[in-house]
Tab-separated table of C-alpha atoms and ligand atoms in Angstrom:
chain	number	residue	atom	x	y	z
A	1	UNK	CA	221.682	118.582	89.028
A	2	UNK	CA	218.093	117.749	89.457
A	3	UNK	CA	215.544	119.817	87.225
A	4	UNK	CA	213.592	122.900	88.911
A	5	UNK	CA	210.201	122.183	89.126
A	6	UNK	CA	207.830	124.755	87.895
A	7	UNK	CA	203.713	125.950	87.854
A	8	UNK	CA	202.581	128.400	85.612
A	9	UNK	CA	199.350	130.295	86.514
A	10	UNK	CA	198.072	131.770	83.821
A	11	UNK	CA	199.860	129.755	81.319
A	12	UNK	CA	196.929	130.179	78.909
A	13	UNK	CA	197.810	134.446	78.766
A	14	UNK	CA	200.296	136.047	76.786
A	15	UNK	CA	202.872	136.228	79.866
A	16	UNK	CA	202.299	132.507	80.532
A	17	UNK	CA	202.907	131.736	76.434
A	18	UNK	CA	206.031	133.833	76.628
A	19	UNK	CA	206.710	131.568	79.676
A	20	UNK	CA	206.684	128.607	77.982
A	21	UNK	CA	208.530	130.009	75.002
A	22	UNK	CA	211.587	131.053	77.462
A	23	UNK	CA	211.124	127.103	78.932
A	24	UNK	CA	211.081	125.514	76.125
A	25	UNK	CA	215.096	126.720	75.642
A	26	UNK	CA	215.733	126.099	79.183
A	27	UNK	CA	214.587	122.210	78.818
A	28	UNK	CA	217.526	120.976	80.523
A	29	UNK	CA	217.388	123.189	83.709
A	30	UNK	CA	213.326	123.222	84.261
A	31	UNK	CA	210.729	120.520	84.427
A	32	UNK	CA	206.939	122.043	84.026
A	33	UNK	CA	205.067	120.169	86.416
A	34	UNK	CA	201.682	122.505	86.779
A	35	UNK	CA	200.045	124.547	84.294
A	36	UNK	CA	196.824	126.231	84.818
A	37	UNK	CA	194.234	128.667	82.923
A	38	UNK	CA	191.138	130.524	83.268
A	39	UNK	CA	188.433	129.553	80.161
A	40	UNK	CA	190.577	128.915	77.530
A	41	UNK	CA	190.252	125.386	77.844
A	42	UNK	CA	191.642	123.893	74.555
A	43	UNK	CA	194.619	125.840	74.833
A	44	UNK	CA	195.499	124.081	78.279
A	45	UNK	CA	194.582	120.753	77.117
A	46	UNK	CA	196.846	121.510	73.833
A	47	UNK	CA	199.510	122.612	76.460
A	48	UNK	CA	199.068	119.826	78.499
A	49	UNK	CA	199.691	117.428	75.851
A	50	UNK	CA	203.173	119.277	74.705
A	51	UNK	CA	204.223	119.942	78.133
A	52	UNK	CA	202.918	116.531	79.833
A	53	UNK	CA	202.858	118.280	83.059
A	54	UNK	CA	201.382	116.558	86.629
A	55	UNK	CA	198.632	118.603	87.100
A	56	UNK	CA	196.451	120.861	85.200
A	57	UNK	CA	194.042	123.447	86.858
A	58	UNK	CA	191.445	125.667	85.250
A	59	UNK	CA	189.215	127.996	86.780
A	60	UNK	CA	186.343	127.778	84.720
A	61	UNK	CA	184.252	125.050	86.473
A	62	UNK	CA	181.725	124.791	83.455
A	63	UNK	CA	184.477	123.222	81.110
A	64	UNK	CA	186.729	121.347	83.183
A	65	UNK	CA	185.375	117.774	82.656
A	66	UNK	CA	186.030	118.886	78.434
A	67	UNK	CA	189.532	119.669	79.388
A	68	UNK	CA	189.787	116.463	81.333
A	69	UNK	CA	188.904	114.152	78.559
A	70	UNK	CA	191.421	115.979	76.375
A	71	UNK	CA	194.339	115.313	78.761
A	72	UNK	CA	197.478	112.733	78.274
A	73	UNK	CA	197.702	109.932	80.231
A	74	UNK	CA	199.271	110.642	84.227
A	75	UNK	CA	198.369	114.217	84.155
A	76	UNK	CA	195.486	114.800	86.827
A	77	UNK	CA	192.867	117.701	86.758
A	78	UNK	CA	192.393	119.714	89.853
A	79	UNK	CA	188.757	120.414	89.442
A	80	UNK	CA	186.088	122.254	91.612
A	81	UNK	CA	186.570	125.846	92.772
A	82	UNK	CA	189.720	126.949	94.265
A	83	UNK	CA	191.451	125.194	91.444
A	84	UNK	CA	194.642	127.372	91.251
A	85	UNK	CA	195.411	127.323	94.873
A	86	UNK	CA	195.225	123.782	94.804
A	87	UNK	CA	197.502	123.422	92.139
A	88	UNK	CA	199.900	125.199	94.155
A	89	UNK	CA	199.405	123.070	97.289
A	90	UNK	CA	199.413	119.633	95.235
A	91	UNK	CA	202.863	119.866	94.177
A	92	UNK	CA	206.424	120.643	96.295
A	93	UNK	CA	207.809	122.895	93.249
A	94	UNK	CA	210.774	124.978	93.156
A	95	UNK	CA	209.139	128.050	91.275
A	96	UNK	CA	205.462	129.562	90.432
A	97	UNK	CA	205.267	131.716	87.727
A	98	UNK	CA	202.336	134.140	88.780
A	99	UNK	CA	200.783	135.213	85.144
A	100	UNK	CA	196.964	135.562	85.947
A	101	UNK	CA	195.316	138.826	85.203
A	102	UNK	CA	193.796	141.234	87.817
A	103	UNK	CA	193.031	140.247	91.706
A	104	UNK	CA	192.202	136.421	91.035
A	105	UNK	CA	195.618	135.739	91.057
A	106	UNK	CA	195.914	136.667	94.559
A	107	UNK	CA	194.924	133.704	96.829
A	108	UNK	CA	197.284	131.603	94.676
A	109	UNK	CA	200.055	133.981	94.773
A	110	UNK	CA	199.787	134.225	98.613
A	111	UNK	CA	199.461	130.379	99.158
A	112	UNK	CA	202.875	130.259	96.914
A	113	UNK	CA	204.686	132.806	99.526
A	114	UNK	CA	203.031	131.053	102.190
A	115	UNK	CA	204.501	128.017	101.352
A	116	UNK	CA	207.614	129.322	100.899
A	117	UNK	CA	208.633	128.706	97.186
A	118	UNK	CA	210.030	131.122	94.824
A	119	UNK	CA	207.602	133.452	93.123
A	120	UNK	CA	208.311	134.649	89.803
A	121	UNK	CA	205.706	137.618	89.307
A	122	UNK	CA	204.037	139.548	86.475
A	123	UNK	CA	200.508	139.496	88.382
A	124	UNK	CA	201.351	142.783	89.545
A	125	UNK	CA	197.858	143.305	91.229
A	126	UNK	CA	198.308	141.172	94.722
A	127	UNK	CA	201.253	143.273	95.191
A	128	UNK	CA	198.975	146.620	94.806
A	129	UNK	CA	195.986	144.964	96.754
A	130	UNK	CA	198.107	143.050	99.957
A	131	UNK	CA	201.914	144.254	98.893
A	132	UNK	CA	202.618	144.629	102.918
A	133	UNK	CA	200.712	141.411	103.771
A	134	UNK	CA	202.779	139.675	100.703
A	135	UNK	CA	206.492	141.195	101.566
A	136	UNK	CA	205.489	140.580	105.399
A	137	UNK	CA	204.499	136.761	104.547
A	138	UNK	CA	207.513	136.324	102.239
A	139	UNK	CA	210.138	137.518	105.147
A	140	UNK	CA	208.569	135.022	107.263
A	141	UNK	CA	208.460	131.826	105.242
A	142	UNK	CA	211.580	132.748	103.160
A	143	UNK	CA	209.679	133.044	100.005
A	144	UNK	CA	211.859	134.534	97.279
A	145	UNK	CA	209.640	137.074	95.205
A	146	UNK	CA	211.431	137.749	91.895
A	147	UNK	CA	209.935	140.845	89.578
A	148	UNK	CA	208.791	139.763	85.815
A	149	UNK	CA	206.973	142.987	85.138
A	150	UNK	CA	209.941	144.475	83.123
A	151	UNK	CA	210.425	147.675	84.696
A	152	UNK	CA	210.529	146.125	88.083
A	153	UNK	CA	213.088	143.641	86.835
A	154	UNK	CA	215.106	146.180	85.568
A	155	UNK	CA	215.185	148.187	89.112
A	156	UNK	CA	215.696	144.537	90.462
A	157	UNK	CA	218.603	144.350	88.387
A	158	UNK	CA	220.391	147.391	88.695
A	159	UNK	CA	219.689	147.570	92.627
A	160	UNK	CA	222.820	144.923	92.516
A	161	UNK	CA	225.016	147.693	91.954
A	162	UNK	CA	225.331	149.163	95.232
A	163	UNK	CA	223.297	149.090	98.455
A	164	UNK	CA	219.725	149.471	99.512
A	165	UNK	CA	220.595	152.227	102.079
A	166	UNK	CA	222.442	154.053	99.372
A	167	UNK	CA	219.860	154.460	96.639
A	168	UNK	CA	218.447	157.517	96.036
A	169	UNK	CA	215.468	157.050	93.959
A	170	UNK	CA	214.232	154.738	91.132
A	171	UNK	CA	212.969	156.259	87.848
A	172	UNK	CA	210.239	153.579	86.391
A	173	UNK	CA	210.148	154.325	82.726
A	174	UNK	CA	207.079	154.518	80.677
A	175	UNK	CA	206.398	154.277	76.851
A	176	UNK	CA	203.450	156.784	77.020
A	177	UNK	CA	201.046	154.258	75.711
A	178	UNK	CA	199.160	154.716	72.378
A	179	UNK	CA	197.705	158.759	73.687
A	180	UNK	CA	201.128	159.891	74.590
A	181	UNK	CA	200.082	162.907	72.267
A	182	UNK	CA	196.965	162.957	72.156
A	183	UNK	CA	194.991	166.309	73.066
A	184	UNK	CA	192.770	166.010	76.524
A	185	UNK	CA	189.393	166.003	73.915
A	186	UNK	CA	191.442	163.196	71.792
A	187	UNK	CA	191.487	161.674	75.334
A	188	UNK	CA	187.707	161.592	75.967
A	189	UNK	CA	186.635	160.715	72.593
A	190	UNK	CA	189.209	157.406	72.469
A	191	UNK	CA	187.913	153.919	71.279
A	192	UNK	CA	188.122	150.367	72.500
A	193	UNK	CA	190.133	150.046	69.238
A	194	UNK	CA	192.613	153.180	69.558
A	195	UNK	CA	193.332	152.269	73.280
A	196	UNK	CA	193.959	148.554	72.500
A	197	UNK	CA	196.698	149.476	69.947
A	198	UNK	CA	200.189	149.890	71.906
A	199	UNK	CA	203.051	150.967	69.944
A	200	UNK	CA	205.658	149.077	71.803
A	201	UNK	CA	204.563	146.528	73.890
A	202	UNK	CA	201.937	143.278	72.719
A	203	UNK	CA	200.258	142.326	76.046
A	204	UNK	CA	196.703	140.974	77.382
A	205	UNK	CA	193.894	143.087	76.999
A	206	UNK	CA	193.366	144.661	80.403
A	207	UNK	CA	197.353	145.736	80.633
A	208	UNK	CA	197.100	147.086	77.438
A	209	UNK	CA	193.936	149.225	78.538
A	210	UNK	CA	196.032	150.180	81.479
A	211	UNK	CA	198.751	151.245	79.666
A	212	UNK	CA	196.760	153.516	77.738
A	213	UNK	CA	195.187	155.000	80.852
A	214	UNK	CA	198.949	155.224	82.369
A	215	UNK	CA	196.865	153.433	85.308
A	216	UNK	CA	199.586	150.609	84.021
A	217	UNK	CA	202.322	152.949	85.430
A	218	UNK	CA	200.254	154.090	88.856
A	219	UNK	CA	200.183	150.012	89.414
A	220	UNK	CA	203.636	149.889	89.077
A	221	UNK	CA	204.425	152.854	90.948
A	222	UNK	CA	202.807	150.864	94.167
A	223	UNK	CA	204.099	147.380	92.882
A	224	UNK	CA	208.003	149.261	93.169
A	225	UNK	CA	206.743	150.754	96.884
A	226	UNK	CA	206.229	146.956	98.301
A	227	UNK	CA	208.343	144.883	96.453
A	228	UNK	CA	211.638	147.171	97.454
A	229	UNK	CA	210.540	149.086	100.362
A	230	UNK	CA	210.945	152.512	99.183
A	231	UNK	CA	208.641	155.480	100.053
A	232	UNK	CA	206.259	157.026	97.278
A	233	UNK	CA	208.398	160.138	97.063
A	234	UNK	CA	211.724	157.953	95.966
A	235	UNK	CA	209.584	156.889	92.332
A	236	UNK	CA	209.702	158.756	89.498
A	237	UNK	CA	208.136	158.082	86.084
A	238	UNK	CA	209.808	159.343	82.808
A	239	UNK	CA	208.098	158.978	79.474
A	240	UNK	CA	210.677	156.438	77.316
A	241	UNK	CA	208.120	155.816	74.477
A	242	UNK	CA	210.635	153.747	72.912
A	243	UNK	CA	210.642	150.924	75.736
A	244	UNK	CA	214.261	150.474	75.196
A	245	UNK	CA	215.376	151.112	78.981
A	246	UNK	CA	213.586	149.351	81.080
A	247	UNK	CA	214.281	151.666	84.219
A	248	UNK	CA	217.117	152.906	86.346
A	249	UNK	CA	218.396	153.082	89.885
A	250	UNK	CA	219.929	156.401	91.124
A	251	UNK	CA	222.138	156.123	94.015
A	252	UNK	CA	223.447	158.730	96.793
A	253	UNK	CA	226.715	159.837	94.640
A	254	UNK	CA	224.139	160.725	91.425
A	255	UNK	CA	225.405	157.326	89.396
A	256	UNK	CA	221.992	156.271	87.648
A	257	UNK	CA	222.236	152.481	86.987
A	258	UNK	CA	219.960	151.601	83.973
A	259	UNK	CA	218.711	148.183	82.266
A	260	UNK	CA	218.346	148.290	78.480
A	261	UNK	CA	217.476	145.699	76.179
A	262	UNK	CA	214.397	145.352	73.533
A	263	UNK	CA	211.252	145.172	74.232
A	264	UNK	CA	210.640	141.561	74.867
A	265	UNK	CA	208.884	140.124	78.225
A	266	UNK	CA	210.796	136.692	77.517
A	267	UNK	CA	213.912	138.956	78.937
A	268	UNK	CA	212.733	139.554	82.324
A	269	UNK	CA	211.214	136.162	82.485
A	270	UNK	CA	214.086	134.347	81.946
A	271	UNK	CA	215.958	136.256	84.361
A	272	UNK	CA	213.296	135.814	87.060
A	273	UNK	CA	213.719	131.919	86.164
A	274	UNK	CA	217.347	131.897	86.431
A	275	UNK	CA	218.674	134.272	88.845
A	276	UNK	CA	221.384	134.827	89.617
A	277	UNK	CA	222.633	133.193	86.553
A	278	UNK	CA	222.137	134.607	82.835
A	279	UNK	CA	221.712	132.622	79.819
A	280	UNK	CA	221.036	133.329	76.200
A	281	UNK	CA	217.625	134.151	75.597
A	282	UNK	CA	215.056	133.873	72.457
A	283	UNK	CA	214.881	137.712	72.441
A	284	UNK	CA	216.209	139.683	69.545
A	285	UNK	CA	219.459	142.048	70.672
A	286	UNK	CA	219.807	145.506	70.757
A	287	UNK	CA	221.572	147.854	68.702
A	288	UNK	CA	221.849	151.229	69.992
A	289	UNK	CA	223.578	152.210	66.253
A	290	UNK	CA	220.470	151.261	64.687
A	291	UNK	CA	218.441	153.242	67.104
A	292	UNK	CA	220.289	155.841	66.856
A	293	UNK	CA	218.625	157.960	69.628
A	294	UNK	CA	216.587	157.557	72.696
A	295	UNK	CA	213.986	159.919	74.151
A	296	UNK	CA	213.304	160.721	77.379
A	297	UNK	CA	210.137	163.122	78.605
A	298	UNK	CA	208.643	164.503	81.380
A	299	UNK	CA	204.829	162.588	82.038
A	300	UNK	CA	201.908	165.367	81.874
A	301	UNK	CA	199.900	164.354	84.895
A	302	UNK	CA	197.068	166.886	83.579
A	303	UNK	CA	196.361	164.546	80.836
A	304	UNK	CA	197.044	161.629	83.064
A	305	UNK	CA	196.144	162.187	86.655
A	306	UNK	CA	196.523	158.722	86.697
A	307	UNK	CA	199.949	159.085	87.854
A	308	UNK	CA	198.923	161.197	90.812
A	309	UNK	CA	196.665	158.822	92.257
A	310	UNK	CA	199.359	155.701	91.874
A	311	UNK	CA	201.613	157.920	94.381
A	312	UNK	CA	198.713	159.015	96.713
A	313	UNK	CA	198.026	154.971	96.926
A	314	UNK	CA	201.642	154.105	97.362
A	315	UNK	CA	201.899	156.861	100.014
A	316	UNK	CA	198.282	155.907	102.380
A	317	UNK	CA	199.041	152.367	101.724
A	318	UNK	CA	196.625	149.815	104.070
A	319	UNK	CA	193.267	149.203	102.108
A	320	UNK	CA	193.557	151.817	99.535
A	321	UNK	CA	195.651	149.570	97.103
A	322	UNK	CA	192.789	147.049	97.194
A	323	UNK	CA	190.355	149.741	96.594
A	324	UNK	CA	192.342	151.693	93.810
A	325	UNK	CA	192.907	148.312	91.822
A	326	UNK	CA	189.530	146.777	92.114
A	327	UNK	CA	187.609	149.926	90.953
A	328	UNK	CA	190.412	149.947	88.029
A	329	UNK	CA	189.912	146.494	87.095
A	330	UNK	CA	185.971	147.017	87.024
A	331	UNK	CA	186.306	150.385	84.846
A	332	UNK	CA	188.832	148.949	82.497
A	333	UNK	CA	186.227	145.928	82.086
A	334	UNK	CA	183.239	148.817	81.697
A	335	UNK	CA	185.194	150.561	79.000
A	336	UNK	CA	186.234	147.768	76.910
A	337	UNK	CA	182.259	146.180	76.931
A	338	UNK	CA	181.612	150.390	75.557
A	339	UNK	CA	179.783	150.804	79.034
A	340	UNK	CA	181.801	153.702	79.531
A	341	UNK	CA	184.195	156.189	78.250
A	342	UNK	CA	187.943	156.328	78.507
A	343	UNK	CA	188.631	159.003	80.426
A	344	UNK	CA	185.747	157.813	82.945
A	345	UNK	CA	188.128	154.871	84.094
A	346	UNK	CA	190.174	156.901	85.698
A	347	UNK	CA	187.721	159.514	86.773
A	348	UNK	CA	185.314	156.785	88.175
A	349	UNK	CA	188.104	155.067	90.097
A	350	UNK	CA	189.477	158.270	91.974
A	351	UNK	CA	185.744	158.925	93.018
A	352	UNK	CA	185.778	155.252	94.509
A	353	UNK	CA	188.970	156.020	96.047
A	354	UNK	CA	187.929	159.276	97.912
A	355	UNK	CA	184.381	157.472	98.961
A	356	UNK	CA	186.915	154.729	101.208
A	357	UNK	CA	187.800	154.851	104.679
A	358	UNK	CA	191.186	153.278	104.934
A	359	UNK	CA	191.917	150.483	107.057
A	360	UNK	CA	195.528	150.365	108.269
A	361	UNK	CA	197.748	146.865	107.827
A	362	UNK	CA	194.483	145.008	106.653
A	363	UNK	CA	194.292	141.585	107.086
A	364	UNK	CA	193.292	139.320	103.945
A	365	UNK	CA	189.788	139.581	105.043
A	366	UNK	CA	189.638	143.244	105.496
A	367	UNK	CA	191.288	143.119	101.695
A	368	UNK	CA	189.118	141.336	100.158
A	369	UNK	CA	185.876	142.923	101.681
A	370	UNK	CA	187.545	146.564	100.695
A	371	UNK	CA	188.027	144.857	96.903
A	372	UNK	CA	184.165	144.037	96.890
A	373	UNK	CA	182.922	147.080	98.183
A	374	UNK	CA	184.634	149.209	95.699
A	375	UNK	CA	183.272	146.940	92.687
A	376	UNK	CA	180.090	147.460	93.879
A	377	UNK	CA	180.391	151.414	94.856
A	378	UNK	CA	181.498	152.064	90.880
A	379	UNK	CA	178.375	150.058	90.180
A	380	UNK	CA	176.112	152.042	92.447
A	381	UNK	CA	178.089	154.995	91.318
A	382	UNK	CA	177.121	154.678	87.497
A	383	UNK	CA	172.789	153.459	88.729
A	384	UNK	CA	173.070	156.939	90.326
A	385	UNK	CA	174.485	158.934	87.638
A	386	UNK	CA	174.552	156.761	84.528
A	387	UNK	CA	177.422	157.766	81.954
A	388	UNK	CA	177.244	158.953	78.340
A	389	UNK	CA	178.628	156.591	76.202
A	390	UNK	CA	181.011	158.028	73.579
A	391	UNK	CA	181.932	155.198	71.704
B	1	NDP	P1	196.188	138.139	79.428
B	1	NDP	O1	194.823	138.230	79.697
B	1	NDP	O2	197.046	137.846	78.529
B	1	NDP	O3	196.669	136.417	80.425
B	1	NDP	C1	195.937	136.060	81.684
B	1	NDP	C2	195.837	134.915	82.333
B	1	NDP	O4	195.108	134.665	83.391
B	1	NDP	C3	195.364	133.745	81.322
B	1	NDP	O5	195.950	132.399	81.213
B	1	NDP	C4	193.379	133.583	81.690
B	1	NDP	O6	193.465	132.801	81.764
B	1	NDP	C5	194.088	133.952	83.034
B	1	NDP	N1	193.033	134.379	84.087
B	1	NDP	C6	192.180	135.239	83.996
B	1	NDP	N2	191.071	135.406	84.784
B	1	NDP	C7	191.463	134.142	85.596
B	1	NDP	C8	190.927	133.342	86.602
B	1	NDP	N3	190.078	134.063	87.592
B	1	NDP	N4	191.296	132.779	87.002
B	1	NDP	C9	192.282	131.786	87.005
B	1	NDP	N5	192.838	131.920	85.754
B	1	NDP	C10	192.672	133.417	84.818
B	1	NDP	O7	197.087	138.774	80.645
B	1	NDP	P2	198.696	138.943	80.601
B	1	NDP	O8	199.798	137.740	80.309
B	1	NDP	O9	199.118	139.839	79.443
B	1	NDP	O10	199.401	139.654	82.144
B	1	NDP	C11	199.505	138.803	83.168
B	1	NDP	C12	199.985	139.470	84.058
B	1	NDP	O11	201.255	139.802	84.369
B	1	NDP	C13	198.970	140.701	84.511
B	1	NDP	O12	198.982	141.137	85.833
B	1	NDP	C14	199.822	142.052	84.004
B	1	NDP	O13	199.656	142.851	84.341
B	1	NDP	C15	201.216	141.528	84.079
B	1	NDP	N6	202.071	142.193	83.021
B	1	NDP	C16	201.813	141.673	81.850
B	1	NDP	C17	203.266	141.816	80.675
B	1	NDP	C18	202.645	141.392	79.334
B	1	NDP	O14	203.510	142.019	78.196
B	1	NDP	N7	201.456	140.679	78.984
B	1	NDP	C19	204.067	143.065	81.138
B	1	NDP	C20	203.917	142.918	82.426
B	1	NDP	C21	203.307	142.500	83.254
B	1	NDP	P3	192.565	132.633	79.986
B	1	NDP	O15	192.747	133.295	79.205
B	1	NDP	O16	192.389	130.789	79.836
B	1	NDP	O17	191.058	132.448	80.478
B	2	MG	MG1	205.654	146.731	83.081
């Protein structure tokens, strides 16, 4: 059987590197034909020399020529602008791993869906921004969108135990992040260093901060709403500090089907690549007896109002996902730069959401406008009432 050709968007990131680790064990079945990164051109050059793909793409135009000089023979650089989208268009591949962080991944992910590719999706923000558009495009082109996000991979696996119409609700688990037990005043004074110290998962900086604010779970509620087509009130969240049970589906007969495993992204990445087959995976094995017990707690929406916002956006739909995501991206970045406090991330995002006039069934240009508007709105809110820094 011929090998499946794979492109990785975001190969220089945390998910990108885990995907390459999975693919190195599956070399008989998969061929890496395209790699793409944002700014880390030296890491991308190294990956290209090891994997020898047909094409590489780098979003940062200022380092494209330095990268080109270090590529192996036969590996072509896609230079200029929109390089990730043009990479997706250049190869008639079987699978695109979408692992860029944030809204930046939307154009290339949408293009892959338009071309009817199988998309292994880690980059949740495109679904949050343009879930309706992506899913309707996938339906038209026959593209398969397979989740890499561990909770959604768990739900996807559990759904195979029954029929969609017999599902009562899905329950997404959340570790609770580094501030699970923090008081409101500790949250107000949380530092970037503390927020980056995730207890169970090792991830890129943006999603690590999203986990601390629980904006990540809000994004995942919206992601689940579009990916699986459930109503917002069918999507619950439970705090599970050990990150062993990755999410579950409750059917109408009361049966709950869950997926468990050690917290290692290589498991859901591999499943998205090999579905419906399963193969041995480098992730360590789960021993429930070593763990002894698993804990489940009700989330506290007073200390973590982000969860409420996630449900609100999942209910309202339209352009609210684009606004919510963009405001959160800007605030997440401002917090990491020390310009705003930890709780300002959710506070400002909620304010921006409140000031937005929703557009229903938005087209791509309307979503891009909503995204741009929300980013400017955060800046203008901060300009009119500057925030006192806490760290
Ligand atoms: P990282 O920050 O580690 O990696 C992000 C990747 O995106 C890098 O390759 C980066 O390139 C690239 N990138 C950033 N900006 C651009 C841009 N403007 N154009 C092109 N490429 C760009 O993030 P993660 O790997 O942690 O997360 C990736 C996605 O997966 C996110 O959406 C996240 O929410 C999701 N996810 C991550 C999980 C994890 O365990 N890490 C778990 C579940 C979901 P470079 O570094 O070269 O600048
Ligand atoms: Mg997740």
